mmCIF file of C-alpha atoms in Angstrom:
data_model
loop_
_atom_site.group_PDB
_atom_site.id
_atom_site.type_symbol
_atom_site.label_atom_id
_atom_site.label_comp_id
_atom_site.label_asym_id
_atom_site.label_seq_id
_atom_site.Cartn_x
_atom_site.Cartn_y
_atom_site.Cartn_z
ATOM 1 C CA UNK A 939 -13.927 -32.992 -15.959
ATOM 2 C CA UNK A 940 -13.279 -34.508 -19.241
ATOM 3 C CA UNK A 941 -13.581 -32.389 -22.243
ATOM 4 C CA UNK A 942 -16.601 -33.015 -24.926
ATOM 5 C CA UNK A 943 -14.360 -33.892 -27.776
ATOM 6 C CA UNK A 944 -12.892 -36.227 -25.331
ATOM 7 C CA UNK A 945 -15.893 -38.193 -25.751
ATOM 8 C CA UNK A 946 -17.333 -40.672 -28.287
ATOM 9 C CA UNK A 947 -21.272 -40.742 -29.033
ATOM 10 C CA UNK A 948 -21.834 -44.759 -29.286
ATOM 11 C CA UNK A 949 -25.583 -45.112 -28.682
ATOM 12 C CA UNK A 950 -28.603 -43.350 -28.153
ATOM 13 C CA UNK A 951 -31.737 -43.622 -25.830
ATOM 14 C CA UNK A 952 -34.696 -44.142 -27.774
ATOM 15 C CA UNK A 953 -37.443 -44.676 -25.465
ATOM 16 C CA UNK A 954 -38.464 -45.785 -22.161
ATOM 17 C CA UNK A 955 -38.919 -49.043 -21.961
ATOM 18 C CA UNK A 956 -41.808 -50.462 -18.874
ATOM 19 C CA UNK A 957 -42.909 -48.648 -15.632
ATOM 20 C CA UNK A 958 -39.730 -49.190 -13.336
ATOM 21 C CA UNK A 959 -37.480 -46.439 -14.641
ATOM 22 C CA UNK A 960 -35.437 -48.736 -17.555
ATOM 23 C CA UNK A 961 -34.981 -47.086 -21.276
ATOM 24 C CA UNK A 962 -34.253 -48.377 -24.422
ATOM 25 C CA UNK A 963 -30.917 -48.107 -26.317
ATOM 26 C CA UNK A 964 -29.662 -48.196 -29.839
ATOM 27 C CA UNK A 965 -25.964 -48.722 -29.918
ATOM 28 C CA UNK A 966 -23.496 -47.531 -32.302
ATOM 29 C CA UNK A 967 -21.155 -50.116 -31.671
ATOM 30 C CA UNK A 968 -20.123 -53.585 -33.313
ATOM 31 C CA UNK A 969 -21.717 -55.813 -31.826
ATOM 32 C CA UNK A 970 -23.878 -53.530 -30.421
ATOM 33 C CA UNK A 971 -23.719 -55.146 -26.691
ATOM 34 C CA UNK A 972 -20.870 -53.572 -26.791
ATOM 35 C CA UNK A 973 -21.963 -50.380 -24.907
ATOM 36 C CA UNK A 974 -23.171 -52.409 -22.206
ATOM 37 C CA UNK A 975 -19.247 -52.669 -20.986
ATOM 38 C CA UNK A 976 -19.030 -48.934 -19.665
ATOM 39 C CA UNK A 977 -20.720 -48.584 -16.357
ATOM 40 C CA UNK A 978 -20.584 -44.611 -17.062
ATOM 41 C CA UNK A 979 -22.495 -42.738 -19.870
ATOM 42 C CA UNK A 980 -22.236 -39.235 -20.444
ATOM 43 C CA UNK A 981 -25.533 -38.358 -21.828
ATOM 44 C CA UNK A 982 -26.382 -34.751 -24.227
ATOM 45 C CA UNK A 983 -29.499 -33.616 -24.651
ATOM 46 C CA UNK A 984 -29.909 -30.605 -26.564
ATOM 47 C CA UNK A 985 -27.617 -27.988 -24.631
ATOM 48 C CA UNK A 986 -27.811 -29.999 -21.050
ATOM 49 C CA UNK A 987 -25.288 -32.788 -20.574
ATOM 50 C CA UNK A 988 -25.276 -35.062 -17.395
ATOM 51 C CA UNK A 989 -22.857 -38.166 -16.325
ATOM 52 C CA UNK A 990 -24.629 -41.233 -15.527
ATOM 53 C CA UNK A 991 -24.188 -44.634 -13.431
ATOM 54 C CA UNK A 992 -25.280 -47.372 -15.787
ATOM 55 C CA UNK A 993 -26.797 -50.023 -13.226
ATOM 56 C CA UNK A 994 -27.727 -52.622 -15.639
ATOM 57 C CA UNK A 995 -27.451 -53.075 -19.279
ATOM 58 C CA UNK A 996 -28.929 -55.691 -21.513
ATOM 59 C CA UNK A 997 -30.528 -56.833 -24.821
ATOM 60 C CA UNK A 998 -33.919 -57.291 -25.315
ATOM 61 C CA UNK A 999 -35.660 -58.351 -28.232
ATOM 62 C CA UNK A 1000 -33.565 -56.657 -31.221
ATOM 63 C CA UNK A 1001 -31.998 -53.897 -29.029
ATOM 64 C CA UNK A 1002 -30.713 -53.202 -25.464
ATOM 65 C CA UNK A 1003 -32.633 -51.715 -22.199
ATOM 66 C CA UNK A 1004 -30.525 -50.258 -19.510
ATOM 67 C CA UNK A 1005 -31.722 -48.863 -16.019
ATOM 68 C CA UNK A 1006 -29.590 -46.030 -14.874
ATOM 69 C CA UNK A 1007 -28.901 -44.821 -11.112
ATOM 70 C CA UNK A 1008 -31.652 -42.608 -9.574
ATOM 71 C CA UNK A 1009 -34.127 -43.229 -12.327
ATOM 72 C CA UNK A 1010 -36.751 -45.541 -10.548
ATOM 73 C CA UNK A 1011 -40.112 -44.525 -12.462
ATOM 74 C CA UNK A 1012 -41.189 -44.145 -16.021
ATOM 75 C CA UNK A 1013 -41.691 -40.462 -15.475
ATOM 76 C CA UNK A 1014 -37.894 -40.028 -14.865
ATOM 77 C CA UNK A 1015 -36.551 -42.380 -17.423
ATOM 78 C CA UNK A 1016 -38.535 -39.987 -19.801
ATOM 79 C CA UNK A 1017 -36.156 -37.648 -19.140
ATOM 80 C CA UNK A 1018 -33.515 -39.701 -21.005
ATOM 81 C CA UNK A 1019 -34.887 -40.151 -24.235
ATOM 82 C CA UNK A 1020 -33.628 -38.796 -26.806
ATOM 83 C CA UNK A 1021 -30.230 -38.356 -25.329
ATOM 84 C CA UNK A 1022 -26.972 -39.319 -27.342
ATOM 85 C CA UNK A 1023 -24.754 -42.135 -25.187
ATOM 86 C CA UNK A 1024 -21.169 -41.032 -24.909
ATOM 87 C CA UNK A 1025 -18.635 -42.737 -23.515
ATOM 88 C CA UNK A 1026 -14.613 -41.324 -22.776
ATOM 89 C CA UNK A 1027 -12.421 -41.835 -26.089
ATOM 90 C CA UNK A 1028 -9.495 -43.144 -24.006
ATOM 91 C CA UNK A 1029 -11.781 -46.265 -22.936
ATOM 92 C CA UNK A 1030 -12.031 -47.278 -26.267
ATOM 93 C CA UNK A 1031 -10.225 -50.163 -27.452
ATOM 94 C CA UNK A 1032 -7.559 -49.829 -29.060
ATOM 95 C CA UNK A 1033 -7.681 -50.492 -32.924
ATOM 96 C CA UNK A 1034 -5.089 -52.033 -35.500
ATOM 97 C CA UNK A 1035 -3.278 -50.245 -38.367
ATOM 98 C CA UNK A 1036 -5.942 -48.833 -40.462
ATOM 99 C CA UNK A 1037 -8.990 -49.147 -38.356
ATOM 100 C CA UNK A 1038 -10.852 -46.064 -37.228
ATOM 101 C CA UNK A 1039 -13.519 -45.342 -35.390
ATOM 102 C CA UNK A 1040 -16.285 -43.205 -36.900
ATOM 103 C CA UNK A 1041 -15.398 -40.151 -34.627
ATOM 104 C CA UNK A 1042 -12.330 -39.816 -35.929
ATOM 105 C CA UNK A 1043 -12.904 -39.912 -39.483
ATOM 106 C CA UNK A 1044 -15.559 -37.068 -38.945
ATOM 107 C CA UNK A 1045 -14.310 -33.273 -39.471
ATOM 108 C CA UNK A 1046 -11.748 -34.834 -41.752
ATOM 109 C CA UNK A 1047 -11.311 -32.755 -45.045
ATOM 110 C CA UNK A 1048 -11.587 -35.154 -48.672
ATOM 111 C CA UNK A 1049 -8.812 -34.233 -50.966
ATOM 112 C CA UNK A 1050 -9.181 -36.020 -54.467
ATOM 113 C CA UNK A 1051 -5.691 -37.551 -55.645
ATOM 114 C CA UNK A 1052 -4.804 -34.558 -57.441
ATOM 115 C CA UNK A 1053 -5.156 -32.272 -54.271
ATOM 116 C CA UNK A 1054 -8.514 -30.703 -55.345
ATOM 117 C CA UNK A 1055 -10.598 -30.217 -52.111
ATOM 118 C CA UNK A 1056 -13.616 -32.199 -52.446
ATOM 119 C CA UNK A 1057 -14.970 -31.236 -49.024
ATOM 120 C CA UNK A 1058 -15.188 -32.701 -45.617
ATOM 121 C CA UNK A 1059 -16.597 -35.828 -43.786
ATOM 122 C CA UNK A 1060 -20.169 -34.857 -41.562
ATOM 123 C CA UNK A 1061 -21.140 -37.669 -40.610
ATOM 124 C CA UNK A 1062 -21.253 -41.338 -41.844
ATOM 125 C CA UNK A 1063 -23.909 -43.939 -42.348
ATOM 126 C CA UNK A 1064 -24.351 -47.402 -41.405
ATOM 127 C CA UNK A 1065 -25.876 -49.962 -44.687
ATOM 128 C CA UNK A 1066 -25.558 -53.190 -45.034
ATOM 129 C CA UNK A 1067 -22.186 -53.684 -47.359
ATOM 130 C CA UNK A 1068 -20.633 -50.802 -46.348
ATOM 131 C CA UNK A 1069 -19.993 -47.756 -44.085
ATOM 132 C CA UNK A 1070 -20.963 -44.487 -46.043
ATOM 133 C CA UNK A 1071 -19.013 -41.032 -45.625
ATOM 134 C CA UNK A 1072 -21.169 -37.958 -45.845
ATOM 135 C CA UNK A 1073 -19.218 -35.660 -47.597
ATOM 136 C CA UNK A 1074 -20.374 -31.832 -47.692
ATOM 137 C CA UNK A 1075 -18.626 -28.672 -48.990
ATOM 138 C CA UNK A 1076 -16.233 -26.690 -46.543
ATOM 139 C CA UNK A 1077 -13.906 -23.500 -46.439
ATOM 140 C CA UNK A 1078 -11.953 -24.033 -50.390
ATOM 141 C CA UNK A 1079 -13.954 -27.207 -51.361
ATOM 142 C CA UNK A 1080 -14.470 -27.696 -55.398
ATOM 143 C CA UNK A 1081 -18.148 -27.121 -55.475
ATOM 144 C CA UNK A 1082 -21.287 -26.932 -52.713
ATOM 145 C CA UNK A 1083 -22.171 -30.603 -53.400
ATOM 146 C CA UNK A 1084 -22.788 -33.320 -50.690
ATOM 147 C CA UNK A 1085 -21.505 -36.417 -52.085
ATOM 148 C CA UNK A 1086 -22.028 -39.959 -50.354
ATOM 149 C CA UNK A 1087 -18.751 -42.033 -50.676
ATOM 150 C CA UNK A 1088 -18.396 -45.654 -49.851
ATOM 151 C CA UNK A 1089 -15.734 -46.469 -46.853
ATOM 152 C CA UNK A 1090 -13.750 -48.030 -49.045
ATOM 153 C CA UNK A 1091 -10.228 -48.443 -47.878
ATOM 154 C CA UNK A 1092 -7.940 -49.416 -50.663
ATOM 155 C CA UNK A 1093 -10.623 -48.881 -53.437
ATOM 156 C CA UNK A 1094 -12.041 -45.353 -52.548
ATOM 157 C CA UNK A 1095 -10.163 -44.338 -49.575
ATOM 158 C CA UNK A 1096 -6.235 -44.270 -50.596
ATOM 159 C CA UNK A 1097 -4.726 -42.601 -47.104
ATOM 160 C CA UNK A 1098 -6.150 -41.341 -44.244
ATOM 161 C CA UNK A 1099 -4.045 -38.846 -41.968
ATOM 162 C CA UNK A 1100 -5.518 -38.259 -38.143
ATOM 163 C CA UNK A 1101 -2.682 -35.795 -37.522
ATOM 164 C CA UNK A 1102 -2.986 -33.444 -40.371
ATOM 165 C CA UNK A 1103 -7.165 -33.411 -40.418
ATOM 166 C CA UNK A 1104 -7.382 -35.500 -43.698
ATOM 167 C CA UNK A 1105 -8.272 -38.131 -46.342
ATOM 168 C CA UNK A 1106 -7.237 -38.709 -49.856
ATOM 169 C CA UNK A 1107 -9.965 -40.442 -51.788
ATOM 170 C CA UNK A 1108 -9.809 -41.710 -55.936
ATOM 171 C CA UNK A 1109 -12.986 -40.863 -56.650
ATOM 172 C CA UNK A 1110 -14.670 -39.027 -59.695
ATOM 173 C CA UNK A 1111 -16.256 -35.390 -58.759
ATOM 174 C CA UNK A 1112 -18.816 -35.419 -61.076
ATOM 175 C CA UNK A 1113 -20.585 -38.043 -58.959
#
């Protein structure tokens, strides 16, 4: 068995979606079809977690449906909802120089450029110019502020460094 942190959360199921066992799905990914290319989900809900066959995956109106093995009524697609979609990080394409994918950046501490520790990456959100790191105070951060930085590589975000668990951002700490 794979490890959780092994695992990327791309999606969500939202809802159930008719009478024949199918749910709806809000993907994560760009374009968000994109989740319909692994046959196997590993879904968490809450403290149970549970490997899944994806049978078939598709969009529908502004989202996707899916039907998954062994759920063949609405009663046990109701069961799914509200689960988060991961799938294993090593299926993942692979990216170019400088591209990450949100997992990674998460956990990552924020230095400023003159090493002050500004605090370190929750979560990011999606808008429409630009991804948005969620940045909240840590072990040794500056101040107990949550700060919302734009993903701004080259502008805002000067280096990022996987190994070493961290990011060095020009960006004023009074905002």
């Amino acid at each position: 068995m794979t490890a959780k942190n092994d695992y990327a959360v791309m999606g969500k199921i939202t809802s159930v979606y008719g009478v024949k066992g199918w749910v709806k799905v809000f993907s994560y990914m760009q374009p968000k079809e994109n989740i319909c290319r692994y046959t196997q989900w590993q879904l968490d809900k809450g403290k149970h977690s549970r490997s899944v066959k994806v049978l078939q995956c598709k969009p529908h109106g502004n989202g996707l449906v899916a039907l998954l093995e062994g759920c063949d009524d609405r009663d046990k697609a109701r069961e799914f909802t509200e689960s988060l979609i991961s799938v294993p990080v090593d299926s993942l394409p692979a990216l170019d120089a400088g591209e990450y994918y949100w997992h990674q950046l998460e956990g990552l501490r924020v230095m400023l450029e003159d090493g002050r520790l500004l605090g370190q990456v929750s979560h990011l959100i999606e808008t429409g110019s630009n991804d948005v790191l969620v940045v909240r105070k840590c072990a040794g951060s500056l101040d107990g502020k949550e700060r919302l930085l734009p993903y701004l590589p080259g502008q805002v975000v000067q280096e990022v460094n996987l190994g070493e668990g961290w990011m060095r951002v020009d960006w004023d700490p009074e905002f």
